[in-house]
């Protein structure tokens, strides 16, 4: 915990500093939700095809999903997502011809969550 999943458009392979983002993300999350940096686990999933609304093309997206153990208030989660969104924007270089769509969600893990 936290479990972090980052889905990103394949077009961003060369412009998204994924290792740098994760390195900066973990201490940010640890501070915002009072956990240890060592507890953060991030996986990146490259998405080959994305469609945004009725755009003809040239759009790319990144969505960060942060799953936390229950107990954080909606205000803490909202502050976390705002901070992560700002951090994310700083780790993607604007690619010519691409419109970026960035989003972040923080949610509670299901009570069935277990780990070893």
Coordinates of C-alpha atoms in Angstrom, one line a residue:
X1 CA 0.0 0.0 0.0
X2 CA -0.3 2.5 -1.7
X3 CA -0.9 0.6 -5.0
X4 CA -0.3 3.0 -7.9
X5 CA -1.2 2.3 -11.5
X6 CA -0.3 4.7 -14.3
X7 CA -1.9 4.1 -17.7
X8 CA -0.4 6.2 -20.5
X9 CA -0.7 6.5 -24.3
X10 CA 2.0 4.8 -26.3
X11 CA 2.6 8.1 -28.1
X12 CA 4.2 9.4 -24.8
X13 CA 7.0 6.8 -24.6
X14 CA 9.7 9.3 -25.5
X15 CA 8.2 12.3 -23.6
X16 CA 7.1 10.9 -20.3
X17 CA 9.8 10.5 -17.7
X18 CA 8.3 7.5 -15.9
X19 CA 11.3 6.7 -13.6
X20 CA 11.6 10.4 -12.5
X21 CA 7.9 10.6 -12.0
X22 CA 7.8 7.5 -9.7
X23 CA 10.9 8.7 -7.8
X24 CA 9.2 12.0 -7.0
X25 CA 5.7 10.5 -6.6
X26 CA 6.5 8.1 -3.8
X27 CA 7.7 10.6 -1.2
X28 CA 4.9 13.0 -2.2
X29 CA 2.3 10.3 -1.5
X30 CA 4.1 9.2 1.7
X31 CA 3.9 12.8 3.0
X32 CA 0.3 13.5 2.0
X33 CA -1.2 10.2 3.4
X34 CA 1.2 9.5 6.2
X35 CA 2.8 6.3 5.1
X36 CA 6.3 5.2 4.3
X37 CA 7.9 5.8 0.9
X38 CA 9.0 2.1 0.9
X39 CA 5.3 1.1 0.9
X40 CA 4.6 2.7 -2.4
X41 CA 4.4 0.5 -5.5
X42 CA 4.0 1.9 -9.0
X43 CA 3.4 0.1 -12.2
X44 CA 3.2 1.7 -15.6
X45 CA 0.9 0.3 -18.3
X46 CA 1.5 1.5 -21.9
X47 CA -1.8 1.7 -23.7
X48 CA -1.6 1.1 -27.5
X49 CA -4.9 2.7 -28.4
X50 CA -6.7 5.6 -26.8
X51 CA -9.7 7.6 -28.0
X52 CA -10.7 10.9 -26.4
X53 CA -14.3 12.0 -27.0
X54 CA -14.7 12.5 -30.7
X55 CA -11.2 13.8 -31.3
X56 CA -9.9 12.8 -34.8
X57 CA -6.5 11.9 -33.3
X58 CA -3.5 13.7 -31.8
X59 CA -4.7 13.2 -28.3
X60 CA -2.8 11.4 -25.6
X61 CA -3.7 10.6 -22.0
X62 CA -2.2 9.7 -18.7
X63 CA -4.4 8.5 -15.8
X64 CA -2.9 7.8 -12.4
X65 CA -4.9 5.6 -10.0
X66 CA -3.8 5.6 -6.4
X67 CA -5.4 2.9 -4.2
X68 CA -5.0 3.4 -0.4
X69 CA -6.0 1.6 2.7
X70 CA -9.3 3.1 4.0
X71 CA -9.2 6.0 6.5
X72 CA -8.2 9.1 4.5
X73 CA -10.7 11.9 4.4
X74 CA -12.1 13.1 1.0
X75 CA -10.1 16.4 1.6
X76 CA -6.8 14.5 2.0
X77 CA -7.5 12.5 -1.2
X78 CA -8.4 15.7 -3.1
X79 CA -5.2 17.4 -1.9
X80 CA -3.2 14.3 -2.9
X81 CA -4.7 14.2 -6.4
X82 CA -4.1 17.9 -7.0
X83 CA -0.5 17.5 -6.0
X84 CA 0.0 14.4 -8.1
X85 CA -1.6 16.1 -11.1
X86 CA 0.8 19.0 -10.8
X87 CA 3.8 16.6 -10.4
X88 CA 2.7 14.6 -13.4
X89 CA 2.5 17.7 -15.7
X90 CA 6.1 18.4 -14.8
X91 CA 7.3 15.0 -16.0
X92 CA 5.8 15.0 -19.5
X93 CA 7.3 17.1 -22.3
X94 CA 4.8 18.5 -24.7
X95 CA 5.0 16.6 -28.0
X96 CA 4.2 18.4 -31.2
X97 CA 0.7 17.8 -32.4
X98 CA -0.5 16.0 -29.2
X99 CA -3.1 17.3 -26.9
X100 CA -2.5 15.9 -23.4
X101 CA -5.3 14.8 -21.1
X102 CA -4.1 14.1 -17.5
X103 CA -6.1 12.8 -14.6
X104 CA -5.6 11.4 -11.1
X105 CA -7.9 9.5 -8.8
X106 CA -7.3 8.4 -5.2
X107 CA -9.6 5.6 -3.9
X108 CA -9.8 3.2 -1.0
X109 CA -8.7 -0.4 -1.5
X110 CA -11.4 -3.0 -1.2
X111 CA -11.6 -4.7 2.3
X112 CA -10.5 -7.9 0.6
X113 CA -7.0 -6.5 -0.1
X114 CA -4.2 -8.6 1.3
X115 CA -0.4 -8.6 0.8
X116 CA 2.6 -10.6 1.8

